[in-house]
CSV table of C-alpha atoms in Angstrom, one decimal:
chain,number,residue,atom,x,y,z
A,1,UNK,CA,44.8,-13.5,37.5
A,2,UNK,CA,42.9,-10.0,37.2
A,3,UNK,CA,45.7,-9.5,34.1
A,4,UNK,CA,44.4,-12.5,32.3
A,5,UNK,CA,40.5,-12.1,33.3
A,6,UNK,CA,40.7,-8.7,32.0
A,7,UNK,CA,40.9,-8.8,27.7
A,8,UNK,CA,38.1,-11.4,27.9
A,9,UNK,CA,35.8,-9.3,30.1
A,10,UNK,CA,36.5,-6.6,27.4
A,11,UNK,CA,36.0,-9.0,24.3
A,12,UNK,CA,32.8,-10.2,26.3
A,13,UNK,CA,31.5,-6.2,26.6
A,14,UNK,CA,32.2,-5.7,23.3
A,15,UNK,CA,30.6,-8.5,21.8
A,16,UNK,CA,27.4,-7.9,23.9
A,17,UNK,CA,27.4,-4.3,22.8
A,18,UNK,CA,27.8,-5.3,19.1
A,19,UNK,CA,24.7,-7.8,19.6
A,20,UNK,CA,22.6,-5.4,21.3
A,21,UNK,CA,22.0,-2.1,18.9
A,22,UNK,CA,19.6,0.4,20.3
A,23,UNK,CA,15.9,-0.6,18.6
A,24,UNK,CA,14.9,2.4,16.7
A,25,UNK,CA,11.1,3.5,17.3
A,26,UNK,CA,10.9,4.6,13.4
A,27,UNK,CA,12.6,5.8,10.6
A,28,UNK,CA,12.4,7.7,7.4
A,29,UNK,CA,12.5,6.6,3.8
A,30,UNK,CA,11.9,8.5,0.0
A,31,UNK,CA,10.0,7.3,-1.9
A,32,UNK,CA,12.8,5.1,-3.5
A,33,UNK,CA,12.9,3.1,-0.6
A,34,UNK,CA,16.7,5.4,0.8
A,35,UNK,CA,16.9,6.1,4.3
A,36,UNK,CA,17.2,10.0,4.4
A,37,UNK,CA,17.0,12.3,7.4
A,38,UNK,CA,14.4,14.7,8.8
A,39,UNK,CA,15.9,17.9,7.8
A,40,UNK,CA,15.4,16.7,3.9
A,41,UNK,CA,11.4,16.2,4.5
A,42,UNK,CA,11.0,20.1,6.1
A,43,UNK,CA,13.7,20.8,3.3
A,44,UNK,CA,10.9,19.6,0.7
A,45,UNK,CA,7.8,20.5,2.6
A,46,UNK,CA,9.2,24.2,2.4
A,47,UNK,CA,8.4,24.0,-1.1
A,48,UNK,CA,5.1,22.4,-0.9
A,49,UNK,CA,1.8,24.3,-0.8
A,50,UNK,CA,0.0,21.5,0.4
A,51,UNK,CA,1.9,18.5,2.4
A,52,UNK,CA,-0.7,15.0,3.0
A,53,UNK,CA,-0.1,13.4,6.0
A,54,UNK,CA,-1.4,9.7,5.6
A,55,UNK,CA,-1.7,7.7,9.1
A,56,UNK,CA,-3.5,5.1,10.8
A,57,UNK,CA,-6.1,6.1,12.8
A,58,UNK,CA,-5.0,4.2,16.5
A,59,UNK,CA,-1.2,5.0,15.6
A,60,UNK,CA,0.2,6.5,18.8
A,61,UNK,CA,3.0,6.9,17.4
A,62,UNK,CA,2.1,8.1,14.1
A,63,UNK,CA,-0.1,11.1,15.7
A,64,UNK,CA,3.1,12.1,17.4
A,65,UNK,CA,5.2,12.3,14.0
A,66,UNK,CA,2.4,14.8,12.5
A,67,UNK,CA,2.4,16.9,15.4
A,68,UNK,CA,6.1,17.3,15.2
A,69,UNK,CA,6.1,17.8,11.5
A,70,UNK,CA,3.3,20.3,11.8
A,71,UNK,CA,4.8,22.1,14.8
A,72,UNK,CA,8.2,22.7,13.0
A,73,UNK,CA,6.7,23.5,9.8
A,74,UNK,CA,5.2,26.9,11.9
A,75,UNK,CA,8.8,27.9,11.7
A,76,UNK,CA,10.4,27.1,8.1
A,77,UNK,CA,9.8,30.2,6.4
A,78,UNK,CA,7.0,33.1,7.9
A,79,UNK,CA,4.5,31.6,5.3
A,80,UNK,CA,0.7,31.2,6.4
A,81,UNK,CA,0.0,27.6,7.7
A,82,UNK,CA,-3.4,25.9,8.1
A,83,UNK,CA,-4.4,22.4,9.5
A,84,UNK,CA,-6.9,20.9,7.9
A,85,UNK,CA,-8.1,17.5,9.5
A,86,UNK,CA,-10.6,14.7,7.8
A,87,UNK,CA,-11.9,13.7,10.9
A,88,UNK,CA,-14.2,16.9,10.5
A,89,UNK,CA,-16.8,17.3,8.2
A,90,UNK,CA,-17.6,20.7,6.6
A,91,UNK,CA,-21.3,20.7,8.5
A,92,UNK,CA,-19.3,20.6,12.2
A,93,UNK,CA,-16.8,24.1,10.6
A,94,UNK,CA,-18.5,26.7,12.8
A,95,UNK,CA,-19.1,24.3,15.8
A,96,UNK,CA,-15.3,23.4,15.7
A,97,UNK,CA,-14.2,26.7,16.0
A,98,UNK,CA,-16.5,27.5,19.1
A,99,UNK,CA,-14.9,24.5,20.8
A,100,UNK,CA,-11.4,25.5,19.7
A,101,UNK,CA,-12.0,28.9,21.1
A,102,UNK,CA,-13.8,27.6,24.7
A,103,UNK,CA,-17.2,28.6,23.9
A,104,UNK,CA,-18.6,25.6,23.7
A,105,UNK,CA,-17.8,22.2,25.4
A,106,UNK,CA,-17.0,19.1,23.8
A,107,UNK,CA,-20.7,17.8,24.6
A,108,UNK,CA,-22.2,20.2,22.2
A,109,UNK,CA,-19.8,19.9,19.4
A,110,UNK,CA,-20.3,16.0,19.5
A,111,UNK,CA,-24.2,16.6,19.4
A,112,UNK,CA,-23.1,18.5,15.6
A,113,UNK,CA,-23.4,16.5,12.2
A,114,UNK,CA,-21.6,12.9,12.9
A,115,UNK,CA,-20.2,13.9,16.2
A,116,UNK,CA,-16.7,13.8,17.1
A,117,UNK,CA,-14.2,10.3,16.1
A,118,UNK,CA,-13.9,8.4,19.7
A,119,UNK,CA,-10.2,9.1,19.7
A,120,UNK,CA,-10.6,13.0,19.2
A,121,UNK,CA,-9.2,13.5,22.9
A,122,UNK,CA,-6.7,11.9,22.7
A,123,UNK,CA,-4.7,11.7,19.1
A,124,UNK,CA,-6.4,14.9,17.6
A,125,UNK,CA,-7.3,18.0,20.1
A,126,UNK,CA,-3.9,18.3,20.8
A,127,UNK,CA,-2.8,19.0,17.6
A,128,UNK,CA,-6.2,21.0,16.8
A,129,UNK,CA,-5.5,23.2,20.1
A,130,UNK,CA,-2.0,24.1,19.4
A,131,UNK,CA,-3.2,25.4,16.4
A,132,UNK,CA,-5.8,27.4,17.5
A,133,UNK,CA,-3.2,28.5,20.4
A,134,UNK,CA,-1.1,29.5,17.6
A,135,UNK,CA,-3.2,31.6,15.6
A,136,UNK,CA,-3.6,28.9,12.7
A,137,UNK,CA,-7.0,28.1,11.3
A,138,UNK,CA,-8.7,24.3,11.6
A,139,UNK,CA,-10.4,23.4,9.1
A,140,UNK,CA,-12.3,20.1,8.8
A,141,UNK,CA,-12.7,18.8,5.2
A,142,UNK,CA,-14.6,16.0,4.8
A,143,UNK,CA,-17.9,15.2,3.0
A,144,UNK,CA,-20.5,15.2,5.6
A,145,UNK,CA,-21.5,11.4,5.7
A,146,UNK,CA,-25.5,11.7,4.7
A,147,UNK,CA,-23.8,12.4,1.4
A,148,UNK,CA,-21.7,9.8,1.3
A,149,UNK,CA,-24.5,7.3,2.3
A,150,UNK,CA,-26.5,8.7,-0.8
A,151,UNK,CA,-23.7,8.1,-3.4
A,152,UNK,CA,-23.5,4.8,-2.1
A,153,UNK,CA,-26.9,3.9,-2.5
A,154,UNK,CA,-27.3,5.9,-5.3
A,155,UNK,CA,-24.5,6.8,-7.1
A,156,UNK,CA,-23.2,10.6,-8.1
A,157,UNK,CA,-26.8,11.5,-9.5
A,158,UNK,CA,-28.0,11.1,-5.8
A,159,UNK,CA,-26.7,14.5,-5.1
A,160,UNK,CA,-28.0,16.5,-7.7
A,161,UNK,CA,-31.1,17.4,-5.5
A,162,UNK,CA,-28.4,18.5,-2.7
A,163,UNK,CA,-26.1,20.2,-5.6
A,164,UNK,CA,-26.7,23.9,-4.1
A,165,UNK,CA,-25.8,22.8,-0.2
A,166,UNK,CA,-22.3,23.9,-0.9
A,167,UNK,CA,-20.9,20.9,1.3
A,168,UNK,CA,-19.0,19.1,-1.4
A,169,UNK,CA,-17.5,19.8,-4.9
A,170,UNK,CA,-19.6,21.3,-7.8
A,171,UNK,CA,-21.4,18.5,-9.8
A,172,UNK,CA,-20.7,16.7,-11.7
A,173,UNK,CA,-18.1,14.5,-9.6
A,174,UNK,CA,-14.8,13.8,-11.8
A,175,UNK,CA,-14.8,10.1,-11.2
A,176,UNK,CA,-12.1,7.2,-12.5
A,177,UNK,CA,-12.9,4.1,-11.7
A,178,UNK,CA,-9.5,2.9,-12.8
A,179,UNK,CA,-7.6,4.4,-9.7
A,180,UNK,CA,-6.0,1.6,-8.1
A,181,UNK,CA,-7.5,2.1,-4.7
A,182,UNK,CA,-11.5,1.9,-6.0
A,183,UNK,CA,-10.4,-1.4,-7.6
A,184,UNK,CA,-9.3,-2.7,-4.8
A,185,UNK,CA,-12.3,-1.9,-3.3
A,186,UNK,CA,-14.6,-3.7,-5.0
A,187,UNK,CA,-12.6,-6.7,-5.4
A,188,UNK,CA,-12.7,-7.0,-1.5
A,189,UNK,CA,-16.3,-6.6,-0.9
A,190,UNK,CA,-17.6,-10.4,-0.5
A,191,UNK,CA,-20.4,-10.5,-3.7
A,192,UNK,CA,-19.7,-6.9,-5.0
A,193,UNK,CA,-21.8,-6.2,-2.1
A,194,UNK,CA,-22.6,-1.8,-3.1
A,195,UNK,CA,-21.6,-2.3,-6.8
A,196,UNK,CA,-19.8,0.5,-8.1
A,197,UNK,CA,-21.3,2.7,-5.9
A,198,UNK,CA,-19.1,1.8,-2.9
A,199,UNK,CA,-15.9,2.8,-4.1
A,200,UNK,CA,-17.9,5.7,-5.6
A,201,UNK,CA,-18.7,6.8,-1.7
A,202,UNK,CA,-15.4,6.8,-0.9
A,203,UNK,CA,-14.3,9.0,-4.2
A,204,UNK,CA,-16.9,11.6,-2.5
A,205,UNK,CA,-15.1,12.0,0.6
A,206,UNK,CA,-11.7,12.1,-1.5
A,207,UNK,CA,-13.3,14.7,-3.4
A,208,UNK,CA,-14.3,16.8,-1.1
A,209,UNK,CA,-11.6,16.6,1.1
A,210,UNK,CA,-9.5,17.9,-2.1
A,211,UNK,CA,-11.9,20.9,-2.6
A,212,UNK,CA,-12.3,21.6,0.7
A,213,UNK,CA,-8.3,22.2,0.6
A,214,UNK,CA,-8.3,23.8,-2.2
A,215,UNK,CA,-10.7,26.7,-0.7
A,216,UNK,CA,-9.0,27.3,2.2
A,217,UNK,CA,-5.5,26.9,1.7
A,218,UNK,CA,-4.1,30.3,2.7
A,219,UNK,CA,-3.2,32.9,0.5
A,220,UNK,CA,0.5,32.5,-0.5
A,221,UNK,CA,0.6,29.8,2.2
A,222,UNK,CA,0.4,26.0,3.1
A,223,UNK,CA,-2.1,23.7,4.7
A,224,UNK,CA,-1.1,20.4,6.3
A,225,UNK,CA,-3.7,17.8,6.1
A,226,UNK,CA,-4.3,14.9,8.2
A,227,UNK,CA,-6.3,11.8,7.1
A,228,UNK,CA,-5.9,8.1,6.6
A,229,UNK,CA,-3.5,6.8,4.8
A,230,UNK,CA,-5.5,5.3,2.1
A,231,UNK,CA,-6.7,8.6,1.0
A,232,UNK,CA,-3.6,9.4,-0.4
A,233,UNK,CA,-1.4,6.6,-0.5
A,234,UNK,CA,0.4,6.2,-4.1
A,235,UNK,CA,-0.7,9.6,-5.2
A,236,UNK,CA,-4.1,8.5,-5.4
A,237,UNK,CA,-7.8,9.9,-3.6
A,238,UNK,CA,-7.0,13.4,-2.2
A,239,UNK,CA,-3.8,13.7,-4.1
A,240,UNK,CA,-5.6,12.9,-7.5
A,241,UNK,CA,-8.5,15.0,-7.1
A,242,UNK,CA,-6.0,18.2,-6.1
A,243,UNK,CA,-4.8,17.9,-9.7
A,244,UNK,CA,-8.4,18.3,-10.3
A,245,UNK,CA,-9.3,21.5,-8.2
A,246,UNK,CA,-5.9,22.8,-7.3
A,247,UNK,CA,-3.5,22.1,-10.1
A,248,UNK,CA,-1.0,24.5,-9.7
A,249,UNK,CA,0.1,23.9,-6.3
A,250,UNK,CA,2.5,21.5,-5.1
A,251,UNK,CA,1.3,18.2,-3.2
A,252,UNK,CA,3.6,16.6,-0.9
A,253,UNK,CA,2.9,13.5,0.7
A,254,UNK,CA,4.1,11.5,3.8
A,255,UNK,CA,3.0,8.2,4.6
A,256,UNK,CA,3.5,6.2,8.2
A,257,UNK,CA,3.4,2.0,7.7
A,258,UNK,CA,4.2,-0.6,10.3
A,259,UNK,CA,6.8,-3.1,10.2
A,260,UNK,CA,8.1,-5.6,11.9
A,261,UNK,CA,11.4,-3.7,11.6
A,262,UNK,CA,11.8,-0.4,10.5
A,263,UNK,CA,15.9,-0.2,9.8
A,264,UNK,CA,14.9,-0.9,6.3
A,265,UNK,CA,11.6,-0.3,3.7
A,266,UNK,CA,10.0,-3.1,2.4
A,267,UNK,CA,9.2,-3.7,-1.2
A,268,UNK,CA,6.0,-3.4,-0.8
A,269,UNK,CA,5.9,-0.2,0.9
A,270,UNK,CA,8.0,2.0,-1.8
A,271,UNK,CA,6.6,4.4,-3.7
A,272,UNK,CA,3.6,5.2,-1.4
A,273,UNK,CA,4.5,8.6,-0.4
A,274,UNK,CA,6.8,11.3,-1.4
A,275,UNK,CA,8.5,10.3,2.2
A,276,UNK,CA,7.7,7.3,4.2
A,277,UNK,CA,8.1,6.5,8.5
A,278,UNK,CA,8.6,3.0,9.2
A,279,UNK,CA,7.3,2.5,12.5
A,280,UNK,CA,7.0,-0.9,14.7
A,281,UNK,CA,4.3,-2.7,14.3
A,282,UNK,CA,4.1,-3.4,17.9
A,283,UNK,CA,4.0,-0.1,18.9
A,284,UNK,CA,1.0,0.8,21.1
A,285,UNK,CA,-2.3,1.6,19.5
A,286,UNK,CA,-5.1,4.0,21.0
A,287,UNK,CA,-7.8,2.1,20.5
């Protein structure tokens, strides 16, 4: 009996472990849509001066992928490094590096400018410490948002009175309306509610971040930037105003979106970003 029982308890295993592949918690794409591994991203980020990470915000996941990619970048080649982080403003600098340094608690550095992003504990100081552990510089890069409220209300002229506070780019504001992204904008406020000056609040911050980077990128190094994915997604925001104040470096871009599965890229989601992570879209979020 055990003779005959035994080839379909095989065939049974076997079928089971055909039907049952191991679920993947992301995967990597080009731009193309073409699965590709790892080793080809840090291959192409070695020749970047300045590599955009695009996330979500309350992407567990996601915040784990930049902190791997920025931890092994340290090693690719001996060249400077710096980690420069949008969820910063350029008014909080000097603040931010107390904290990073322990000479001021967390209290005091959220009583500077906006204050620190709710999540900062836990999907950005780790990445910010181990920097700081590791001798790189943290920069934050964004526009400081009183500025941002003034473009909105009104428009690029509204800063010409702040034009020598050396917290955003030199005026005037290079500015396309056309860009993808700012369209979309406007077409999704109910009643045009802000005019053109909404999407013009958000090409500030885009703007900034861009100059910002382009300051203090280290000398015959490379900066890794964090911020949301719509700041760069499709070579647009940061990306576009680099060509603007840092021509002749080299932007890469990496992009995480969520799918329902991530074995393959959807249509929708090529093109975004020089490399793309597919993660699950019911991973866990932060907040």
């Amino acid at each position: 009996m055990l003779r005959l029982l035994l080839p379909l308890l095989l065939c049974l295993t076997s079928t089971l472990s055909m039907g049952q592949k191991l679920p993947l918690a992301y995967n990597l794409f080009t731009k193309e849509g073409t699965a590709t591994k790892y080793k080809k991203l840090l291959k192409s980020a070695a020749k970047a001066d300045i590599i955009l990470f695009g996330e979500s915000h309350n992407d567990a996941l996601g915040h784990w992928l930049q902190n791997t990619v920025f931890r092994d970048l340290q090693d690719l080649d001996g060249r400077p490094l710096a980690l420069g982080m949008e969820m910063f403003e350029v008014d909080q600098q000097q603040a931010l590096e107390d904290y990073l340094v322990g000479d001021i608690e967390l209290k005091a550095l959220d009583e500077v400018g906006e204050g620190v992003w709710p999540n900062f504990r836990t999907d950005y100081e780790p990445i910010a410490k181990w920097a700081q552990a590791n001798g790189i510089s943290v920069y934050g890069t964004n526009v400081p948002r009183k500025y941002a409220r003034v473009v909105f209300r009104e428009g690029f002229k509204g800063l010409r009175p702040m034009a020598e506070s050396g917290e955003f780019p030199p005026l005037p504001i290079p500015y396309d309306p056309n860009q993808p992204a700012y369209v979309e904008m406007l077409e999704m406020m109910p009643g045009g509610h802000g005019g053109e000056n909404f999407p013009k609040a958000q090409a500030i911050k885009d703007a900034t971040m861009a100059w910002r980077i382009s300051q203090v990128l280290p000398e015959n190094g490379r900066l890794f930037h964090l911020n949301g994915s719509f700041h760069s997604d499709n070579y647009q925001g940061i990306y576009w105003y680099l060509d603007r104040y840092a021509p002749e470096k080299k932007v890469m871009t990496i992009t995480v979106v969520e799918q329902e599965e991530v074995d393959d890229l959807l249509k929708e989601n090529e093109g975004k970003a020089d490399f793309i992570f597919t993660v699950p879209a019911t991973m866990t979020k932060t907040y």
